[in-house]
Short mmCIF file of C-alpha atoms and ligand atoms in Angstrom, two decimals:
data_model
loop_
_atom_site.label_atom_id
_atom_site.label_comp_id
_atom_site.label_asym_id
_atom_site.label_seq_id
_atom_site.Cartn_x
_atom_site.Cartn_y
_atom_site.Cartn_z
CA MET A 1 -10.08 28.98 51.37
CA GLU A 2 -10.58 27.01 48.19
CA LYS A 3 -8.63 27.26 44.97
CA ILE A 4 -8.62 25.38 41.69
CA VAL A 5 -5.23 24.46 40.30
CA PHE A 6 -4.45 23.38 36.77
CA SER A 7 -1.43 21.10 36.22
CA PRO A 8 -0.44 20.52 32.61
CA ASN A 9 1.37 17.25 33.19
CA GLU A 10 1.40 15.79 36.66
CA GLY A 11 0.69 12.36 38.03
CA VAL A 12 -2.96 11.56 38.59
CA ASP A 13 -4.11 9.20 41.31
CA ILE A 14 -5.73 6.22 39.58
CA GLN A 15 -8.35 5.67 42.27
CA GLU A 16 -9.36 9.32 42.29
CA LEU A 17 -9.63 9.22 38.51
CA GLU A 18 -11.77 6.10 38.74
CA ARG A 19 -14.18 7.92 41.07
CA LEU A 20 -14.29 10.90 38.72
CA CYS A 21 -15.06 8.72 35.69
CA LEU A 22 -17.85 7.01 37.63
CA LYS A 23 -19.37 10.43 38.39
CA VAL A 24 -19.76 11.24 34.67
CA GLY A 25 -21.08 7.73 33.98
CA TRP A 26 -18.14 6.35 32.01
CA PRO A 27 -17.78 2.57 31.95
CA LYS A 28 -15.35 1.15 34.49
CA ARG A 29 -11.89 0.33 33.18
CA ALA A 30 -9.23 -1.91 34.73
CA PRO A 31 -7.01 0.30 36.96
CA SER A 32 -3.82 -1.37 35.67
CA LYS A 33 -4.81 -0.51 32.11
CA VAL A 34 -5.67 3.07 33.04
CA GLU A 35 -2.26 3.33 34.67
CA THR A 36 -0.51 2.11 31.50
CA ALA A 37 -2.58 4.47 29.34
CA LEU A 38 -1.65 7.48 31.51
CA LYS A 39 2.01 6.47 31.53
CA ASN A 40 1.99 6.31 27.74
CA SER A 41 0.06 9.52 27.22
CA PHE A 42 2.23 12.45 26.19
CA MET A 43 0.32 14.79 28.45
CA VAL A 44 -2.07 14.27 31.35
CA ALA A 45 -3.61 17.56 32.43
CA SER A 46 -5.58 17.79 35.65
CA LEU A 47 -7.75 20.19 37.59
CA CYS A 48 -7.61 19.95 41.37
CA LEU A 49 -9.67 21.62 44.01
CA ILE A 50 -7.44 22.53 46.93
CA LYS A 51 -8.76 23.48 50.35
CA GLU A 52 -6.47 25.48 52.56
CA ILE A 53 -6.75 26.81 56.07
CA SER A 54 -5.13 30.13 56.90
CA GLN A 55 -2.80 30.08 59.88
CA PRO A 56 -2.55 32.87 62.44
CA ASP A 57 0.91 33.72 61.06
CA GLY A 58 -0.53 34.44 57.58
CA SER A 59 0.64 31.23 55.94
CA SER A 60 -1.80 28.55 54.82
CA VAL A 61 -1.91 24.78 55.14
CA GLU A 62 -3.40 22.48 52.52
CA VAL A 63 -6.06 20.31 54.12
CA LYS A 64 -7.64 18.66 51.08
CA ARG A 65 -6.86 18.07 47.41
CA GLU A 66 -9.51 16.65 45.11
CA LEU A 67 -9.28 15.74 41.42
CA ILE A 68 -12.18 17.49 39.64
CA GLY A 69 -11.09 17.35 36.01
CA MET A 70 -8.76 15.61 33.58
CA ALA A 71 -7.74 15.48 29.96
CA ARG A 72 -4.98 13.53 28.27
CA ALA A 73 -3.27 13.44 24.89
CA THR A 74 -1.39 10.81 22.93
CA SER A 75 1.29 12.13 20.60
CA ASP A 76 4.36 11.38 18.49
CA HIS A 77 5.99 14.18 20.53
CA VAL A 78 6.64 16.30 17.42
CA PHE A 79 3.95 16.60 14.76
CA ASN A 80 0.61 15.51 16.15
CA ALA A 81 -1.33 15.11 19.36
CA THR A 82 -4.77 13.63 19.92
CA ILE A 83 -6.80 14.62 22.98
CA TRP A 84 -8.79 11.89 24.78
CA ASP A 85 -10.86 11.56 27.94
CA VAL A 86 -11.78 15.16 28.73
CA LEU A 87 -13.96 15.28 31.80
CA VAL A 88 -15.04 17.62 34.59
CA ASP A 89 -16.78 16.60 37.82
CA PRO A 90 -20.53 17.25 37.32
CA LEU A 91 -20.54 19.35 40.51
CA TYR A 92 -18.11 21.73 38.83
CA GLN A 93 -19.39 21.72 35.24
CA GLY A 94 -20.76 24.85 33.56
CA GLN A 95 -18.25 27.19 35.22
CA GLY A 96 -15.74 27.42 32.38
CA LEU A 97 -13.42 24.78 33.83
CA GLY A 98 -13.67 22.32 30.93
CA LYS A 99 -12.87 25.13 28.52
CA ALA A 100 -9.91 26.28 30.61
CA LEU A 101 -8.63 22.71 30.89
CA VAL A 102 -8.61 22.16 27.11
CA GLU A 103 -7.24 25.66 26.43
CA GLN A 104 -4.37 25.10 28.84
CA MET A 105 -3.66 21.78 27.21
CA ILE A 106 -3.58 23.40 23.75
CA ARG A 107 -1.14 26.02 25.06
CA ALA A 108 1.07 23.35 26.60
CA LEU A 109 1.08 21.39 23.30
CA LEU A 110 1.91 24.53 21.30
CA ARG A 111 4.79 25.26 23.68
CA ARG A 112 6.12 21.85 22.68
CA ASN A 113 5.74 22.95 19.01
CA ILE A 114 3.04 20.41 18.24
CA GLY A 115 1.03 21.94 15.41
CA ASN A 116 -1.48 19.24 14.60
CA ILE A 117 -3.88 19.04 17.58
CA THR A 118 -6.77 16.69 16.98
CA LEU A 119 -9.56 14.82 18.77
CA PHE A 120 -12.62 12.70 18.22
CA ALA A 121 -15.70 14.42 19.67
CA ASP A 122 -18.88 12.66 20.67
CA SER A 123 -21.82 14.33 18.90
CA GLN A 124 -23.02 16.04 22.11
CA VAL A 125 -19.70 17.82 22.66
CA VAL A 126 -18.91 18.90 19.07
CA ASP A 127 -20.13 22.42 19.87
CA PHE A 128 -18.09 22.53 23.08
CA TYR A 129 -14.94 21.93 20.98
CA LYS A 130 -16.03 24.29 18.16
CA ASN A 131 -16.23 26.97 20.82
CA LEU A 132 -12.59 26.18 21.63
CA GLY A 133 -11.39 26.58 18.03
CA PHE A 134 -11.63 23.00 16.83
CA GLU A 135 -13.04 22.48 13.34
CA PRO A 136 -14.92 19.31 12.33
CA ASP A 137 -13.85 17.61 9.06
CA PRO A 138 -11.55 20.41 7.81
CA GLU A 139 -11.06 20.12 4.02
CA GLY A 140 -13.14 16.97 4.11
CA ILE A 141 -10.78 15.06 6.44
CA LYS A 142 -12.83 12.35 8.15
CA GLY A 143 -12.41 10.85 11.57
CA MET A 144 -12.72 7.06 11.12
CA PHE A 145 -12.98 4.10 13.50
CA TRP A 146 -12.20 0.51 12.68
CA TYR A 147 -14.91 -2.02 13.44
CA PRO A 148 -14.46 -5.79 13.33
CA ARG A 149 -16.42 -7.48 10.57
CA PHE A 150 -18.60 -10.42 11.36
CA MET B 1 14.31 -13.02 -7.23
CA GLU B 2 12.23 -10.27 -5.68
CA LYS B 3 10.05 -10.45 -2.61
CA ILE B 4 8.04 -7.96 -0.60
CA VAL B 5 8.36 -8.20 3.16
CA PHE B 6 6.05 -6.65 5.74
CA SER B 7 7.53 -5.77 9.15
CA PRO B 8 5.03 -4.73 11.82
CA ASN B 9 7.47 -2.76 13.94
CA GLU B 10 11.03 -2.42 12.73
CA GLY B 11 13.37 0.51 12.40
CA VAL B 12 12.94 2.58 9.26
CA ASP B 13 15.85 4.41 7.65
CA ILE B 14 15.07 8.13 7.84
CA GLN B 15 16.70 8.99 4.51
CA GLU B 16 14.87 6.20 2.71
CA LEU B 17 11.62 7.39 4.25
CA GLU B 18 12.38 10.93 3.14
CA ARG B 19 12.81 9.74 -0.46
CA LEU B 20 9.55 7.78 -0.25
CA CYS B 21 7.62 10.81 1.07
CA LEU B 22 9.04 12.93 -1.76
CA LYS B 23 7.75 10.37 -4.28
CA VAL B 24 4.14 10.78 -3.10
CA GLY B 25 4.55 14.56 -3.01
CA TRP B 26 4.43 15.09 0.76
CA PRO B 27 6.06 18.26 2.08
CA LYS B 28 9.63 17.85 3.34
CA ARG B 29 10.01 17.47 7.11
CA ALA B 30 13.12 17.91 9.23
CA PRO B 31 14.84 14.48 9.52
CA SER B 32 15.49 14.97 13.24
CA LYS B 33 11.76 15.57 13.83
CA VAL B 34 10.81 12.54 11.74
CA GLU B 35 13.23 10.49 13.82
CA THR B 36 11.62 11.67 17.07
CA ALA B 37 8.13 11.02 15.68
CA LEU B 38 9.05 7.45 14.70
CA LYS B 39 10.70 6.82 18.06
CA ASN B 40 7.53 7.95 19.83
CA SER B 41 5.14 6.08 17.60
CA PHE B 42 3.77 2.90 19.14
CA MET B 43 4.10 1.05 15.86
CA VAL B 44 5.97 1.73 12.65
CA ALA B 45 5.05 -0.79 9.97
CA SER B 46 7.03 -1.03 6.76
CA LEU B 47 6.96 -2.73 3.39
CA CYS B 48 10.32 -3.55 1.83
CA LEU B 49 11.18 -4.86 -1.59
CA ILE B 50 14.03 -7.31 -1.28
CA LYS B 51 16.10 -8.48 -4.21
CA GLU B 52 17.94 -11.74 -3.80
CA ILE B 53 20.30 -13.69 -6.01
CA SER B 54 20.16 -17.49 -5.91
CA GLN B 55 23.46 -19.19 -5.27
CA PRO B 56 24.53 -22.40 -6.99
CA ASP B 57 24.17 -24.22 -3.64
CA GLY B 58 20.44 -23.32 -3.49
CA SER B 59 20.77 -20.57 -0.88
CA SER B 60 20.15 -16.93 -1.73
CA VAL B 61 21.92 -13.68 -0.96
CA GLU B 62 20.15 -10.37 -0.39
CA VAL B 63 21.52 -7.79 -2.80
CA LYS B 64 19.09 -4.92 -2.35
CA ARG B 65 16.48 -3.78 0.17
CA GLU B 66 14.21 -0.86 -0.64
CA LEU B 67 11.52 0.80 1.48
CA ILE B 68 8.32 0.92 -0.60
CA GLY B 69 5.65 1.54 2.03
CA MET B 70 5.09 2.73 5.58
CA ALA B 71 2.40 3.36 8.16
CA ARG B 72 2.70 4.36 11.78
CA ALA B 73 0.43 4.63 14.81
CA THR B 74 0.47 6.67 18.00
CA SER B 75 -1.14 5.03 20.99
CA ASP B 76 -1.61 4.98 24.75
CA HIS B 77 -0.49 1.30 24.47
CA VAL B 78 -3.78 0.02 25.92
CA PHE B 79 -7.05 1.56 24.77
CA ASN B 80 -6.55 3.53 21.58
CA ALA B 81 -4.29 3.82 18.55
CA THR B 82 -4.36 6.38 15.77
CA ILE B 83 -2.85 5.55 12.38
CA TRP B 84 -0.87 8.28 10.57
CA ASP B 85 1.27 8.60 7.44
CA VAL B 86 0.15 5.63 5.37
CA LEU B 87 1.99 5.62 2.07
CA VAL B 88 3.04 3.29 -0.73
CA ASP B 89 5.61 4.06 -3.42
CA PRO B 90 3.68 5.16 -6.54
CA LEU B 91 5.51 2.50 -8.59
CA TYR B 92 3.92 -0.15 -6.36
CA GLN B 93 0.46 1.33 -5.78
CA GLY B 94 -2.70 -0.39 -7.01
CA GLN B 95 -1.43 -3.91 -6.26
CA GLY B 96 -3.09 -4.41 -2.90
CA LEU B 97 0.00 -3.44 -0.91
CA GLY B 98 -1.54 -0.42 0.87
CA LYS B 99 -4.47 -2.58 1.90
CA ALA B 100 -2.17 -5.34 3.15
CA LEU B 101 -0.06 -2.82 5.06
CA VAL B 102 -3.02 -1.36 6.96
CA GLU B 103 -4.58 -4.81 7.51
CA GLN B 104 -1.37 -6.13 9.00
CA MET B 105 -1.14 -3.10 11.23
CA ILE B 106 -4.72 -3.64 12.46
CA ARG B 107 -3.87 -7.27 13.24
CA ALA B 108 -0.74 -6.25 15.10
CA LEU B 109 -2.73 -3.69 17.15
CA LEU B 110 -5.43 -6.26 17.94
CA ARG B 111 -2.75 -8.70 19.09
CA ARG B 112 -1.76 -5.99 21.58
CA ASN B 113 -5.45 -5.84 22.66
CA ILE B 114 -5.97 -2.31 21.39
CA GLY B 115 -9.65 -2.08 20.58
CA ASN B 116 -10.09 1.53 19.54
CA ILE B 117 -8.27 1.90 16.20
CA THR B 118 -8.78 5.30 14.62
CA LEU B 119 -7.42 7.61 11.92
CA PHE B 120 -8.04 10.87 10.14
CA ALA B 121 -8.53 10.24 6.40
CA ASP B 122 -8.04 12.84 3.69
CA SER B 123 -11.21 13.04 1.59
CA GLN B 124 -9.59 11.19 -1.37
CA VAL B 125 -8.74 8.13 0.74
CA VAL B 126 -11.96 7.81 2.78
CA ASP B 127 -13.14 5.02 0.45
CA PHE B 128 -9.78 3.25 0.69
CA TYR B 129 -10.27 3.03 4.46
CA LYS B 130 -13.99 2.15 4.23
CA ASN B 131 -12.89 -0.80 2.13
CA LEU B 132 -10.67 -1.82 5.05
CA GLY B 133 -13.48 -1.72 7.62
CA PHE B 134 -13.12 1.83 8.93
CA GLU B 135 -16.34 3.77 9.46
CA PRO B 136 -16.52 7.57 9.16
CA ASP B 137 -18.24 9.46 12.01
CA PRO B 138 -19.70 6.40 13.81
CA GLU B 139 -22.61 7.45 16.04
CA GLY B 140 -21.93 11.05 15.05
CA ILE B 141 -18.40 11.12 16.49
CA LYS B 142 -16.52 13.87 14.66
CA GLY B 143 -12.84 14.14 13.85
CA MET B 144 -11.79 17.67 14.80
CA PHE B 145 -8.63 19.74 14.25
CA TRP B 146 -7.60 22.78 16.21
CA TYR B 147 -6.81 25.91 14.22
CA PRO B 148 -5.19 29.03 15.62
CA ARG B 149 -7.48 32.04 15.67
CA PHE B 150 -6.33 35.31 14.24
C1 LIG C 201 -17.76 18.34 28.19
C2 LIG C 201 -17.26 18.90 29.51
C3 LIG C 201 -15.80 18.53 29.68
C4 LIG C 201 -17.43 20.41 29.54
O1 LIG C 201 -16.91 20.92 30.76
P1 LIG C 201 -17.58 22.19 31.50
O2 LIG C 201 -16.63 22.62 32.56
O3 LIG C 201 -18.95 21.89 31.88
O4 LIG C 201 -17.60 23.26 30.30
P2 LIG C 201 -17.37 24.83 30.42
O5 LIG C 201 -18.16 25.33 31.59
O6 LIG C 201 -15.92 25.12 30.41
O7 LIG C 201 -18.00 25.33 29.06
C5 LIG C 201 -17.29 26.17 28.16
C6 LIG C 201 -18.23 26.57 27.07
O8 LIG C 201 -18.71 25.44 26.38
C7 LIG C 201 -20.13 25.34 26.47
N1 LIG C 201 -20.46 23.94 26.64
C8 LIG C 201 -20.23 23.16 27.72
N2 LIG C 201 -20.65 21.90 27.49
C9 LIG C 201 -21.14 21.90 26.23
C10 LIG C 201 -21.72 20.92 25.40
N3 LIG C 201 -21.86 19.65 25.79
N4 LIG C 201 -22.11 21.29 24.16
C11 LIG C 201 -21.96 22.55 23.73
N5 LIG C 201 -21.43 23.52 24.48
C12 LIG C 201 -21.03 23.20 25.70
C13 LIG C 201 -20.51 26.18 27.66
O9 LIG C 201 -21.82 26.66 27.51
C14 LIG C 201 -19.48 27.28 27.60
O10 LIG C 201 -19.86 28.24 26.60
P3 LIG C 201 -19.40 29.80 26.71
O11 LIG C 201 -17.89 29.81 26.60
O12 LIG C 201 -20.08 30.41 25.52
O13 LIG C 201 -19.91 30.24 28.03
C15 LIG C 201 -18.07 18.34 30.70
O14 LIG C 201 -19.41 18.61 30.48
C16 LIG C 201 -17.92 16.86 30.93
O15 LIG C 201 -16.99 16.41 31.62
N6 LIG C 201 -18.84 16.03 30.42
C17 LIG C 201 -18.82 14.59 30.65
C18 LIG C 201 -17.69 13.91 29.95
C19 LIG C 201 -17.75 14.10 28.45
O16 LIG C 201 -18.77 14.00 27.83
N7 LIG C 201 -16.55 14.40 27.87
C20 LIG C 201 -16.38 14.68 26.46
C21 LIG C 201 -16.47 13.48 25.58
S1 LIG C 201 -14.95 12.58 25.56
C1 LIG C 202 -3.59 5.44 -0.32
C2 LIG C 202 -2.53 4.42 -0.64
C3 LIG C 202 -1.76 4.07 0.62
C4 LIG C 202 -3.20 3.14 -1.19
O1 LIG C 202 -2.21 2.16 -1.44
P1 LIG C 202 -2.32 1.14 -2.67
O2 LIG C 202 -1.28 0.11 -2.47
O3 LIG C 202 -2.33 1.87 -3.95
O4 LIG C 202 -3.78 0.56 -2.44
P2 LIG C 202 -4.25 -0.95 -2.71
O5 LIG C 202 -3.73 -1.37 -4.03
O6 LIG C 202 -3.89 -1.82 -1.56
O7 LIG C 202 -5.82 -0.78 -2.74
C5 LIG C 202 -6.69 -1.56 -1.95
C6 LIG C 202 -8.11 -1.28 -2.36
O8 LIG C 202 -8.40 0.10 -2.15
C7 LIG C 202 -8.73 0.73 -3.37
N1 LIG C 202 -8.12 2.06 -3.38
C8 LIG C 202 -6.82 2.36 -3.46
N2 LIG C 202 -6.63 3.68 -3.38
C9 LIG C 202 -7.86 4.21 -3.22
C10 LIG C 202 -8.35 5.53 -3.08
N3 LIG C 202 -7.54 6.57 -3.06
N4 LIG C 202 -9.69 5.68 -2.95
C11 LIG C 202 -10.52 4.63 -2.94
N5 LIG C 202 -10.11 3.37 -3.08
C12 LIG C 202 -8.81 3.17 -3.22
C13 LIG C 202 -8.21 -0.16 -4.45
O9 LIG C 202 -8.95 0.00 -5.63
C14 LIG C 202 -8.37 -1.51 -3.84
O10 LIG C 202 -9.71 -1.93 -3.94
P3 LIG C 202 -10.13 -3.50 -4.02
O11 LIG C 202 -9.72 -4.14 -2.71
O12 LIG C 202 -11.61 -3.46 -4.24
O13 LIG C 202 -9.34 -4.05 -5.17
C15 LIG C 202 -1.56 4.92 -1.74
O14 LIG C 202 -2.32 5.29 -2.85
C16 LIG C 202 -0.71 6.11 -1.33
O15 LIG C 202 0.36 5.92 -0.74
N6 LIG C 202 -1.12 7.34 -1.65
C17 LIG C 202 -0.33 8.53 -1.36
C18 LIG C 202 -0.27 8.85 0.09
C19 LIG C 202 -1.64 9.06 0.71
O16 LIG C 202 -2.49 9.75 0.14
N7 LIG C 202 -1.85 8.47 1.91
C20 LIG C 202 -3.11 8.52 2.61
C21 LIG C 202 -3.37 9.82 3.30
S1 LIG C 202 -2.53 9.95 4.84
#
């Protein structure tokens, strides 16, 4: 039996995460840095695929646990949170899991009374986030990135 | 003698900050929440006006210290930082202090090797940040805010 489990804020194995990021084609990042970034994220939500085998006595034993999705948020723990690094294993995309992952994260942030939930969306995922209730440039507010000047 | 001192990451007095926010017309926020937000910000930069009196022996004694500007940033301590709540006392605006405050904060973040420096700019300050080297919507990346659906 297989099931998919969402954890709003549990430890993520750095090597598993590295494999997942590779699968979606993200550039490699130093594991020690990723570890620091996760430690200093307010929330690290994960999706795991769990394989279980049923026992004759009716109970079941976990035989495999695989990380298939992640999202994290930085925050001041009170007013604002910013969601970064949302990803779902390509094998499991298009089944509503990305949506569920972000929705669960929003719920978890609201439970912590964080009202200002923000993110920076790459152009190809703006519609994915619109679908989830995110609005681009509300009241003319602009997302801006600093670039070094040469 | 008066001097203006920039501190990249020092404690800010919550009541002084409250008075400063009032001066620029920001809505009042619970002091205990502001305290938590500052504690969980990666960097809290401040501008203080310091009044000193020269002593006959050539030394000087600080007689007054007033908070006249602040900016803070949330961060994962490695990859990204997001700047929030940039403000300068209206009495001291238009003298280059806001610019210096944000520039010093950028430098301090770069010294910590944080490459992805972002913010969400209200429409009336987009040009202020462009002037500082921030680019709106680079490569079509959109700043997005989550709004509850009714
Ligand atoms: C973006 C991503 C997280 C979406 O996850 P997913 O599990 O495939 O998405 P879902 O199946 O939950 O899709 C939910 C809804 O969004 C839509 N959707 C999914 N990806 C979309 C996209 N790129 N653009 C617009 N809509 C999209 C789906 O059609 C679905 O619509 P519906 O609710 O009307 O049926 C996933 O594609 C991914 O990991 N991509 C690579 C990493 C990435 O680009 N991350 C975001 C940038 S930081
Ligand atoms: C926005 C703010 C921080 C600017 O501080 P400041 O000390 O007045 O700004 P400076 O004097 O350093 O200005 C630096 C440059 O930006 C320009 N500038 C200042 N405010 C600007 C604005 N709102 N729009 C466009 N340009 C602006 C100045 O003309 C100056 O240009 P120059 O370098 O060509 O001379 C200040 O006006 C403020 O606290 N406003 C209220 C709070 C607020 O709106 N914060 C930002 C939203 S979170």
